[in-house]
C-alpha angles and dihedrals in degrees: 000000000000128000092257090056091053097041112072091194087083090059097050096091131203095304089074095048093095091053091049092048090049091052091049092049092051090050091050091049091052091049091048093049091048093049092052090045093063091047090055093047091049093051095045094049088049090051092052091047090050091054090052092046096052095043089048092051090050094055090079094218115129095209092050092045092051091047092050093047090051090049089049092054092048093047091048091053093046091047092051093049092045093050091051091051095058094090099208124064116190117234104264093018096108090047091051092049091046094052091046090049092051093049091045091052091050091049091046092050090051091049092050093045093051097035098049095045103038119004108034094127098047113095089190090060093051093049091050090044091052091055090045092057092050096052098084091048095048092046091050090049094050098047106107118251114259112263096231097041116142128200123239 
């Protein structure tokens, strides 16, 4: 007995094609939604970690700063491994993460340049700066997924 004799999908005929296409479209929609979901989670966790990093740097306590930098390194490694294990990357997802990362780096550089030279003792500055560094990541996470996005 061959596979086609065992598999009744070969005997369904053209009248079932619309059902099969509908099932395939729903599966693709679920995969697309899931792939954008992990991108959003990744960006939001990064935003929260950035807030913690900047506030920790502003506390001006060497032990706390070293602990927070160590936690940042560990979280970065775990985030990178986790993102690679997701399996599906939405079309445009890497570009969105890349742009958010570039904007985050620019914000972080501005915060460090200003904070280290002028405001290092002001806790209010460091709290505002922490939120400032998270803005590009949160905005990138909250932008709706493109309607026609594919997964690759």
